PDB file of C-alpha atoms and ligand atoms in Angstrom:
ATOM      1  CA  MET A   1     110.333  78.823  83.389  1.00 47.00           C
ATOM      2  CA  LYS A   2     113.752  79.046  84.971  1.00 51.00           C
ATOM      3  CA  ALA A   3     115.173  82.483  85.699  1.00 52.00           C
ATOM      4  CA  GLN A   4     118.148  81.694  83.460  1.00 53.00           C
ATOM      5  CA  VAL A   5     115.878  80.973  80.512  1.00 48.00           C
ATOM      6  CA  LEU A   6     113.961  84.186  81.106  1.00 48.00           C
ATOM      7  CA  PHE A   7     117.222  86.083  81.320  1.00 50.00           C
ATOM      8  CA  ALA A   8     118.494  84.590  78.046  1.00 50.00           C
ATOM      9  CA  LEU A   9     115.218  85.537  76.396  1.00 48.00           C
ATOM     10  CA  PHE A  10     115.466  89.074  77.755  1.00 49.00           C
ATOM     11  CA  ALA A  11     119.103  89.379  76.641  1.00 50.00           C
ATOM     12  CA  SER A  12     118.305  88.210  73.127  1.00 48.00           C
ATOM     13  CA  LEU A  13     115.354  90.603  72.921  1.00 47.00           C
ATOM     14  CA  GLN A  14     117.679  93.429  73.970  1.00 47.00           C
ATOM     15  CA  LEU A  15     120.137  92.462  71.231  1.00 46.00           C
ATOM     16  CA  ALA A  16     117.332  92.200  68.690  1.00 45.00           C
ATOM     17  CA  TYR A  17     116.391  95.788  69.467  1.00 50.00           C
ATOM     18  CA  GLY A  18     120.024  96.951  69.420  1.00 44.00           C
ATOM     19  CA  GLN A  19     120.052  97.905  73.061  1.00 50.00           C
ATOM     20  CA  SER A  20     122.999  95.882  74.270  1.00 69.00           C
ATOM     21  CA  SER A  21     124.377  97.649  77.308  1.00 93.00           C
ATOM     22  CA  SER A  22     127.308 100.071  76.820  1.00 96.00           C
ATOM     23  CA  PRO A  23     127.611 102.094  80.007  1.00 97.00           C
ATOM     24  CA  GLU A  24     129.744 105.196  79.979  1.00 97.00           C
ATOM     25  CA  ILE A  25     133.192 104.603  81.521  1.00 98.00           C
ATOM     26  CA  VAL A  26     134.773 107.781  82.889  1.00 98.00           C
ATOM     27  CA  PRO A  27     138.545 107.786  83.593  1.00 98.00           C
ATOM     28  CA  VAL A  28     139.749 109.721  86.644  1.00 97.00           C
ATOM     29  CA  PRO A  29     142.295 112.281  85.386  1.00 97.00           C
ATOM     30  CA  GLY A  30     145.676 111.600  86.971  1.00 97.00           C
ATOM     31  CA  GLY A  31     144.251 108.456  88.572  1.00 97.00           C
ATOM     32  CA  LEU A  32     145.893 105.164  89.400  1.00 97.00           C
ATOM     33  CA  ASN A  33     147.127 103.383  86.291  1.00 98.00           C
ATOM     34  CA  GLY A  34     149.700 100.868  85.143  1.00 98.00           C
ATOM     35  CA  THR A  35     150.151  97.162  84.570  1.00 98.00           C
ATOM     36  CA  GLY A  36     149.218  94.576  87.151  1.00 98.00           C
ATOM     37  CA  ILE A  37     148.594  90.963  88.040  1.00 98.00           C
ATOM     38  CA  THR A  38     145.466  89.188  89.209  1.00 98.00           C
ATOM     39  CA  THR A  39     144.555  86.309  91.466  1.00 98.00           C
ATOM     40  CA  ARG A  40     141.144  85.202  92.745  1.00 98.00           C
ATOM     41  CA  TYR A  41     139.564  84.529  96.114  1.00 98.00           C
ATOM     42  CA  TRP A  42     136.341  84.107  98.028  1.00 98.00           C
ATOM     43  CA  ASP A  43     137.036  83.680 101.719  1.00 98.00           C
ATOM     44  CA  CYS A  44     133.562  84.710 102.954  1.00 98.00           C
ATOM     45  CA  CYS A  45     135.274  87.139 105.378  1.00 98.00           C
ATOM     46  CA  LYS A  46     134.129  90.674 106.038  1.00 97.00           C
ATOM     47  CA  PRO A  47     136.215  92.739 103.581  1.00 97.00           C
ATOM     48  CA  SER A  48     138.642  95.174 105.180  1.00 95.00           C
ATOM     49  CA  CYS A  49     137.011  98.200 103.506  1.00 96.00           C
ATOM     50  CA  GLY A  50     133.959  97.250 105.585  1.00 96.00           C
ATOM     51  CA  TRP A  51     135.394  99.032 108.604  1.00 94.00           C
ATOM     52  CA  PHE A  52     135.407 102.717 109.573  1.00 87.00           C
ATOM     53  CA  VAL A  53     139.106 103.182 110.212  1.00 81.00           C
ATOM     54  CA  PRO A  54     140.471 106.727 110.277  1.00 75.00           C
ATOM     55  CA  SER A  55     143.556 105.789 108.253  1.00 75.00           C
ATOM     56  CA  THR A  56     141.544 104.348 105.375  1.00 80.00           C
ATOM     57  CA  ASN A  57     139.927 106.083 102.458  1.00 84.00           C
ATOM     58  CA  VAL A  58     136.456 104.946 103.569  1.00 91.00           C
ATOM     59  CA  LYS A  59     133.590 107.430 103.864  1.00 93.00           C
ATOM     60  CA  THR A  60     130.870 104.789 103.931  1.00 95.00           C
ATOM     61  CA  PRO A  61     132.256 101.266 104.370  1.00 96.00           C
ATOM     62  CA  VAL A  62     131.496  98.207 102.250  1.00 97.00           C
ATOM     63  CA  GLU A  63     128.243  96.665 103.369  1.00 98.00           C
ATOM     64  CA  THR A  64     128.748  93.380 105.164  1.00 98.00           C
ATOM     65  CA  CYS A  65     126.166  90.720 105.864  1.00 98.00           C
ATOM     66  CA  ALA A  66     124.928  88.272 108.448  1.00 98.00           C
ATOM     67  CA  ALA A  67     125.614  84.572 107.835  1.00 98.00           C
ATOM     68  CA  ASN A  68     122.817  84.303 105.263  1.00 98.00           C
ATOM     69  CA  GLY A  69     124.852  86.654 103.055  1.00 98.00           C
ATOM     70  CA  VAL A  70     121.798  88.834 102.549  1.00 98.00           C
ATOM     71  CA  ASN A  71     120.916  90.805 105.676  1.00 98.00           C
ATOM     72  CA  PRO A  72     123.187  93.834 106.216  1.00 98.00           C
ATOM     73  CA  ILE A  73     124.989  93.882 109.540  1.00 97.00           C
ATOM     74  CA  ASP A  74     126.527  96.664 111.628  1.00 96.00           C
ATOM     75  CA  ALA A  75     129.885  97.967 110.379  1.00 95.00           C
ATOM     76  CA  ASN A  76     131.367  97.378 113.833  1.00 95.00           C
ATOM     77  CA  ALA A  77     130.546  93.653 113.824  1.00 97.00           C
ATOM     78  CA  GLN A  78     133.586  91.378 113.964  1.00 97.00           C
ATOM     79  CA  SER A  79     134.521  89.406 110.840  1.00 97.00           C
ATOM     80  CA  GLY A  80     133.265  85.838 110.589  1.00 97.00           C
ATOM     81  CA  CYS A  81     136.877  84.870 109.949  1.00 96.00           C
ATOM     82  CA  ASP A  82     137.739  85.796 113.530  1.00 96.00           C
ATOM     83  CA  ASP A  83     136.695  83.805 116.591  1.00 94.00           C
ATOM     84  CA  ASP A  84     133.039  84.526 117.394  1.00 94.00           C
ATOM     85  CA  GLY A  85     132.798  86.892 114.404  1.00 97.00           C
ATOM     86  CA  VAL A  86     129.432  87.194 112.689  1.00 97.00           C
ATOM     87  CA  ALA A  87     130.029  89.505 109.674  1.00 98.00           C
ATOM     88  CA  TYR A  88     130.541  88.022 106.202  1.00 98.00           C
ATOM     89  CA  MET A  89     130.964  89.019 102.588  1.00 98.00           C
ATOM     90  CA  CYS A  90     127.522  89.744 101.122  1.00 98.00           C
ATOM     91  CA  ASN A  91     126.500  87.254  98.435  1.00 98.00           C
ATOM     92  CA  ASP A  92     125.934  89.928  95.799  1.00 98.00           C
ATOM     93  CA  GLN A  93     129.558  91.146  95.857  1.00 98.00           C
ATOM     94  CA  GLN A  94     130.487  88.796  93.014  1.00 98.00           C
ATOM     95  CA  ALA A  95     131.127  89.720  89.369  1.00 98.00           C
ATOM     96  CA  TRP A  96     128.446  89.884  86.690  1.00 98.00           C
ATOM     97  CA  VAL A  97     128.437  90.326  82.928  1.00 98.00           C
ATOM     98  CA  VAL A  98     127.400  93.717  81.548  1.00 98.00           C
ATOM     99  CA  ASN A  99     128.005  92.868  77.894  1.00 97.00           C
ATOM    100  CA  ASP A 100     130.204  90.468  75.887  1.00 97.00           C
ATOM    101  CA  THR A 101     133.388  92.437  76.645  1.00 98.00           C
ATOM    102  CA  LEU A 102     132.609  94.068  79.999  1.00 98.00           C
ATOM    103  CA  SER A 103     131.857  92.803  83.485  1.00 98.00           C
ATOM    104  CA  TYR A 104     131.384  94.595  86.793  1.00 98.00           C
ATOM    105  CA  GLY A 105     132.811  93.193  90.018  1.00 98.00           C
ATOM    106  CA  PHE A 106     134.889  93.589  93.150  1.00 98.00           C
ATOM    107  CA  VAL A 107     138.549  93.170  94.045  1.00 98.00           C
ATOM    108  CA  ALA A 108     140.999  93.220  96.900  1.00 98.00           C
ATOM    109  CA  ALA A 109     143.852  95.426  95.722  1.00 97.00           C
ATOM    110  CA  SER A 110     147.292  96.575  96.641  1.00 97.00           C
ATOM    111  CA  PHE A 111     149.382  99.167  94.863  1.00 96.00           C
ATOM    112  CA  THR A 112     152.052  99.277  97.534  1.00 94.00           C
ATOM    113  CA  GLY A 113     152.697  95.594  98.254  1.00 93.00           C
ATOM    114  CA  GLY A 114     150.834  94.453 101.362  1.00 91.00           C
ATOM    115  CA  ALA A 115     147.628  95.620 103.011  1.00 90.00           C
ATOM    116  CA  ASP A 116     146.814  98.905 101.308  1.00 91.00           C
ATOM    117  CA  THR A 117     143.787 100.609 102.839  1.00 88.00           C
ATOM    118  CA  SER A 118     144.339 103.964 101.128  1.00 91.00           C
ATOM    119  CA  GLN A 119     142.438 102.997  97.983  1.00 95.00           C
ATOM    120  CA  CYS A 120     139.237 101.554  99.483  1.00 95.00           C
ATOM    121  CA  CYS A 121     136.063 102.174  97.443  1.00 96.00           C
ATOM    122  CA  ARG A 122     137.852 103.497  94.348  1.00 97.00           C
ATOM    123  CA  CYS A 123     137.157 101.822  91.016  1.00 98.00           C
ATOM    124  CA  VAL A 124     139.544 100.528  88.378  1.00 98.00           C
ATOM    125  CA  LEU A 125     139.000  99.350  84.839  1.00 98.00           C
ATOM    126  CA  LEU A 126     141.038  96.161  84.490  1.00 98.00           C
ATOM    127  CA  SER A 127     141.796  95.421  80.839  1.00 98.00           C
ATOM    128  CA  PHE A 128     142.779  91.793  80.459  1.00 98.00           C
ATOM    129  CA  GLN A 129     145.852  90.898  78.435  1.00 98.00           C
ATOM    130  CA  GLY A 130     146.821  87.759  76.519  1.00 98.00           C
ATOM    131  CA  ARG A 131     144.010  85.443  75.483  1.00 98.00           C
ATOM    132  CA  LEU A 132     141.403  87.733  77.078  1.00 98.00           C
ATOM    133  CA  LEU A 133     142.552  90.882  75.260  1.00 98.00           C
ATOM    134  CA  GLY A 134     139.512  93.063  74.566  1.00 98.00           C
ATOM    135  CA  LYS A 135     137.703  92.012  77.754  1.00 98.00           C
ATOM    136  CA  HIS A 136     137.439  94.241  80.815  1.00 98.00           C
ATOM    137  CA  LEU A 137     136.411  94.083  84.447  1.00 98.00           C
ATOM    138  CA  LEU A 138     135.307  97.356  86.002  1.00 98.00           C
ATOM    139  CA  ALA A 139     135.884  96.648  89.676  1.00 98.00           C
ATOM    140  CA  GLN A 140     135.418  98.422  92.954  1.00 98.00           C
ATOM    141  CA  ILE A 141     138.170  97.962  95.540  1.00 97.00           C
ATOM    142  CA  THR A 142     136.489  96.460  98.584  1.00 97.00           C
ATOM    143  CA  ASN A 143     139.319  94.668 100.290  1.00 96.00           C
ATOM    144  CA  THR A 144     143.046  94.532 100.957  1.00 94.00           C
ATOM    145  CA  GLY A 145     145.495  91.762 101.713  1.00 91.00           C
ATOM    146  CA  GLY A 146     148.802  91.496 103.518  1.00 89.00           C
ATOM    147  CA  ASP A 147     149.866  88.835 101.007  1.00 91.00           C
ATOM    148  CA  LEU A 148     149.309  91.051  97.945  1.00 94.00           C
ATOM    149  CA  TYR A 149     152.073  92.468  95.756  1.00 94.00           C
ATOM    150  CA  GLN A 150     152.371  95.803  93.977  1.00 96.00           C
ATOM    151  CA  ASN A 151     149.591  96.433  91.436  1.00 97.00           C
ATOM    152  CA  HIS A 152     147.884  93.232  92.449  1.00 98.00           C
ATOM    153  CA  PHE A 153     144.137  92.672  92.047  1.00 98.00           C
ATOM    154  CA  ASP A 154     142.619  89.717  93.862  1.00 98.00           C
ATOM    155  CA  ILE A 155     139.254  89.259  92.135  1.00 98.00           C
ATOM    156  CA  ALA A 156     136.295  88.237  94.313  1.00 98.00           C
ATOM    157  CA  ILE A 157     135.153  84.992  92.660  1.00 98.00           C
ATOM    158  CA  PRO A 158     133.139  82.449  94.681  1.00 98.00           C
ATOM    159  CA  GLY A 159     134.951  79.119  94.533  1.00 98.00           C
ATOM    160  CA  GLY A 160     138.171  80.940  93.644  1.00 98.00           C
ATOM    161  CA  GLY A 161     139.966  79.724  96.770  1.00 98.00           C
ATOM    162  CA  VAL A 162     139.495  80.620 100.437  1.00 97.00           C
ATOM    163  CA  GLY A 163     143.120  81.670 100.819  1.00 94.00           C
ATOM    164  CA  LEU A 164     144.665  82.284 104.218  1.00 90.00           C
ATOM    165  CA  PHE A 165     141.532  82.734 106.296  1.00 92.00           C
ATOM    166  CA  ARG A 166     139.745  79.448 106.685  1.00 92.00           C
ATOM    167  CA  ARG A 167     137.063  80.107 109.302  1.00 96.00           C
ATOM    168  CA  GLY A 168     134.774  82.267 107.186  1.00 97.00           C
ATOM    169  CA  CYS A 169     133.277  79.797 104.711  1.00 98.00           C
ATOM    170  CA  MET A 170     133.286  77.048 107.343  1.00 97.00           C
ATOM    171  CA  THR A 171     131.096  79.024 109.709  1.00 97.00           C
ATOM    172  CA  GLN A 172     128.995  80.659 107.007  1.00 98.00           C
ATOM    173  CA  TRP A 173     128.452  77.735 104.620  1.00 98.00           C
ATOM    174  CA  ASN A 174     129.660  74.674 106.519  1.00 97.00           C
ATOM    175  CA  THR A 175     132.502  73.985 104.094  1.00 97.00           C
ATOM    176  CA  THR A 176     135.481  71.830 105.012  1.00 95.00           C
ATOM    177  CA  VAL A 177     138.570  73.684 106.231  1.00 95.00           C
ATOM    178  CA  ASN A 178     139.804  73.967 102.625  1.00 96.00           C
ATOM    179  CA  GLY A 179     136.601  75.594 101.408  1.00 96.00           C
ATOM    180  CA  TRP A 180     135.517  74.689  97.874  1.00 97.00           C
ATOM    181  CA  GLY A 181     138.252  73.001  95.825  1.00 97.00           C
ATOM    182  CA  ASP A 182     141.834  73.958  96.576  1.00 97.00           C
ATOM    183  CA  PRO A 183     142.360  76.678  99.224  1.00 97.00           C
ATOM    184  CA  ILE A 184     144.554  78.719  96.861  1.00 95.00           C
ATOM    185  CA  THR A 185     143.162  78.034  93.381  1.00 97.00           C
ATOM    186  CA  GLY A 186     139.595  77.046  94.223  1.00 98.00           C
ATOM    187  CA  VAL A 187     137.439  74.705  92.192  1.00 98.00           C
ATOM    188  CA  ALA A 188     139.063  73.136  89.130  1.00 98.00           C
ATOM    189  CA  SER A 189     136.139  73.161  86.695  1.00 98.00           C
ATOM    190  CA  GLU A 190     132.787  74.786  86.104  1.00 98.00           C
ATOM    191  CA  ASN A 191     131.098  71.499  87.044  1.00 98.00           C
ATOM    192  CA  GLU A 192     132.474  71.891  90.561  1.00 98.00           C
ATOM    193  CA  CYS A 193     130.699  75.242  90.885  1.00 98.00           C
ATOM    194  CA  SER A 194     127.617  73.147  91.691  1.00 98.00           C
ATOM    195  CA  GLU A 195     129.236  72.370  95.069  1.00 97.00           C
ATOM    196  CA  LEU A 196     128.711  76.010  96.060  1.00 98.00           C
ATOM    197  CA  PRO A 197     125.491  77.422  97.498  1.00 98.00           C
ATOM    198  CA  GLU A 198     123.197  78.235  94.585  1.00 98.00           C
ATOM    199  CA  VAL A 199     123.403  81.955  95.253  1.00 98.00           C
ATOM    200  CA  LEU A 200     127.192  81.946  94.766  1.00 98.00           C
ATOM    201  CA  GLN A 201     127.225  79.797  91.627  1.00 98.00           C
ATOM    202  CA  PRO A 202     126.814  82.608  89.047  1.00 98.00           C
ATOM    203  CA  GLY A 203     130.079  84.224  90.178  1.00 98.00           C
ATOM    204  CA  CYS A 204     131.832  80.849  90.116  1.00 98.00           C
ATOM    205  CA  ASP A 205     130.525  80.174  86.590  1.00 98.00           C
ATOM    206  CA  TRP A 206     131.698  83.671  85.540  1.00 98.00           C
ATOM    207  CA  ARG A 207     135.286  82.499  85.915  1.00 98.00           C
ATOM    208  CA  PHE A 208     134.771  79.734  83.343  1.00 98.00           C
ATOM    209  CA  GLU A 209     132.493  81.700  81.012  1.00 98.00           C
ATOM    210  CA  PHE A 210     133.460  85.409  80.866  1.00 98.00           C
ATOM    211  CA  LEU A 211     137.065  84.717  81.985  1.00 98.00           C
ATOM    212  CA  GLU A 212     137.115  81.547  79.867  1.00 98.00           C
ATOM    213  CA  GLY A 213     138.875  79.669  82.671  1.00 98.00           C
ATOM    214  CA  VAL A 214     142.069  81.648  82.083  1.00 98.00           C
ATOM    215  CA  ASP A 215     144.242  81.361  85.174  1.00 98.00           C
ATOM    216  CA  ASN A 216     145.088  84.730  86.797  1.00 98.00           C
ATOM    217  CA  PRO A 217     145.268  86.908  83.649  1.00 98.00           C
ATOM    218  CA  ASP A 218     147.532  89.960  83.602  1.00 98.00           C
ATOM    219  CA  VAL A 219     145.916  93.390  83.309  1.00 98.00           C
ATOM    220  CA  VAL A 220     146.462  96.985  82.353  1.00 98.00           C
ATOM    221  CA  PHE A 221     144.517  99.197  84.762  1.00 98.00           C
ATOM    222  CA  GLN A 222     143.144 102.714  84.909  1.00 98.00           C
ATOM    223  CA  GLU A 223     141.205 104.337  87.725  1.00 98.00           C
ATOM    224  CA  VAL A 224     137.686 105.254  86.650  1.00 98.00           C
ATOM    225  CA  GLU A 225     134.645 106.733  88.343  1.00 98.00           C
ATOM    226  CA  CYS A 226     132.584 104.124  90.167  1.00 98.00           C
ATOM    227  CA  PRO A 227     129.358 103.316  88.336  1.00 98.00           C
ATOM    228  CA  ALA A 228     126.198 103.706  90.389  1.00 97.00           C
ATOM    229  CA  ASP A 229     125.463  99.990  89.863  1.00 98.00           C
ATOM    230  CA  LEU A 230     128.576  99.001  91.850  1.00 98.00           C
ATOM    231  CA  ILE A 231     127.987 101.520  94.638  1.00 98.00           C
ATOM    232  CA  ALA A 232     124.397 100.276  94.869  1.00 98.00           C
ATOM    233  CA  VAL A 233     125.738  96.833  95.816  1.00 98.00           C
ATOM    234  CA  THR A 234     128.440  97.802  98.310  1.00 98.00           C
ATOM    235  CA  LYS A 235     127.296 101.285  99.492  1.00 97.00           C
ATOM    236  CA  CYS A 236     131.051 101.898  99.607  1.00 96.00           C
ATOM    237  CA  THR A 237     132.193 105.467  98.953  1.00 95.00           C
ATOM    238  CA  ALA A 238     135.612 107.059  99.250  1.00 91.00           C
ATOM    239  CA  LEU A 239     136.702 110.165 101.140  1.00 87.00           C
ATOM    240  CA  SER A 240     138.742 111.407  98.209  1.00 79.00           C
TER     241      SER A 240
HETATM  242  C1  LIG B 301     130.443  96.971  76.386  1.00 79.59           C
HETATM  243  O1  LIG B 301     130.418  98.220  77.035  1.00 79.59           O
HETATM  244  C2  LIG B 301     131.576  98.993  76.803  1.00 79.59           C
HETATM  245  C3  LIG B 301     131.473 100.243  77.674  1.00 79.59           C
HETATM  246  O2  LIG B 301     130.390 101.015  77.330  1.00 79.59           O
HETATM  247  C4  LIG B 301     131.694  99.331  75.339  1.00 79.59           C
HETATM  248  O3  LIG B 301     132.854 100.093  75.106  1.00 79.59           O
HETATM  249  C5  LIG B 301     131.751  98.048  74.546  1.00 79.59           C
HETATM  250  O4  LIG B 301     131.751  98.338  73.165  1.00 79.59           O
HETATM  251  C6  LIG B 301     130.569  97.145  74.881  1.00 79.59           C
HETATM  252  N1  LIG B 301     130.799  95.856  74.250  1.00 79.59           N
HETATM  253  C7  LIG B 301     129.845  95.236  73.565  1.00 79.59           C
HETATM  254  C8  LIG B 301     130.226  93.933  72.975  1.00 79.59           C
HETATM  255  O5  LIG B 301     128.703  95.695  73.440  1.00 79.59           O
HETATM  256  C1  LIG B 302     148.880 107.611  85.353  1.00 79.59           C
HETATM  257  O1  LIG B 302     149.623 107.738  86.561  1.00 79.59           O
HETATM  258  C2  LIG B 302     150.587 108.795  86.535  1.00 79.59           C
HETATM  259  C3  LIG B 302     151.324 108.760  87.869  1.00 79.59           C
HETATM  260  O2  LIG B 302     151.813 107.497  88.120  1.00 79.59           O
HETATM  261  C4  LIG B 302     149.889 110.128  86.343  1.00 79.59           C
HETATM  262  O3  LIG B 302     150.871 111.132  86.252  1.00 79.59           O
HETATM  263  C5  LIG B 302     149.057 110.096  85.079  1.00 79.59           C
HETATM  264  O4  LIG B 302     148.308 111.281  84.973  1.00 79.59           O
HETATM  265  C6  LIG B 302     148.096 108.907  85.108  1.00 79.59           C
HETATM  266  N1  LIG B 302     147.391 108.835  83.830  1.00 79.59           N
HETATM  267  C7  LIG B 302     146.061 108.820  83.746  1.00 79.59           C
HETATM  268  C8  LIG B 302     145.520 108.744  82.335  1.00 79.59           C
HETATM  269  O5  LIG B 302     145.311 108.851  84.686  1.00 79.59           O
HETATM  270  C1  LIG B 303     127.827  70.387 107.917  1.00 79.59           C
HETATM  271  O1  LIG B 303     128.566  69.388 107.215  1.00 79.59           O
HETATM  272  C2  LIG B 303     128.677  68.173 107.903  1.00 79.59           C
HETATM  273  C3  LIG B 303     129.635  67.274 107.124  1.00 79.59           C
HETATM  274  O2  LIG B 303     129.371  67.321 105.744  1.00 79.59           O
HETATM  275  C4  LIG B 303     127.274  67.568 108.048  1.00 79.59           C
HETATM  276  O3  LIG B 303     127.346  66.352 108.755  1.00 79.59           O
HETATM  277  C5  LIG B 303     126.400  68.551 108.813  1.00 79.59           C
HETATM  278  O4  LIG B 303     125.069  68.088 108.862  1.00 79.59           O
HETATM  279  C6  LIG B 303     126.392  69.924 108.156  1.00 79.59           C
HETATM  280  N1  LIG B 303     125.690  70.879 108.978  1.00 79.59           N
HETATM  281  C7  LIG B 303     124.839  71.767 108.493  1.00 79.59           C
HETATM  282  C8  LIG B 303     124.232  72.716 109.492  1.00 79.59           C
HETATM  283  O5  LIG B 303     124.549  71.833 107.315  1.00 79.59           O
END
């Protein structure tokens, strides 16, 4: 039996017994909040919160991986997006569904406009607006970006576009220079998710299933405490 079939069976059993998952979400008093925009990316690069840099908010950095996307690699290893770099985004740092209205995942974020390392490892509840109203992504901030605007969340979605840094997915997964699909918008349909390595396909599918293929939905956001399930993936914790 395929894992997916087993999972569906398990999920329906859970529903039958009324145990659909509703984790506690704990707002941080006085935390980051406001309205924001989203984009999507998966550039395979080591995320910037994966470094120990004194000026960042990192206590323990985001775990980064060797080229197989599985084996953890030293936090001082150079990013696979740089010449001779060997550190990549770990495969499991993609979004997953918790229940029909909630997913967990990871974002690059900027509140200042530009690369904003002061918020590494914090978590935000992104409440989607418009057609996705009522759906949420509880995300840990694992990355930054010089091309990000104020209150901008770039959601880590495999096949969501490789963006500015083209070496990562080429050296890790042997993609063409444009990665999967368009370098900015990524693959155009869920069918094209099959072009990705199997291990990255669930996160690619998530865009067309949980996010219903909606292009870069707007959000309202509130800082919340990071759930243990997210920290278990990244090992990323903040100084403050
Ligand atoms: C999903 O979990 C959230 C957080 O616990 C909860 O508020 C929401 O009602 C749940 N949604 C469903 C459809 O179970
Ligand atoms: C929202 O942010 C403002 C500062 O911009 C802060 O004063 C307020 O306490 C925050 N609200 C919540 C609910 O965290
Ligand atoms: C990488 O892709 C090229 C072109 O598709 C192919 O010829 C080559 O065999 C691939 N290499 C590996 C290691 O998969």
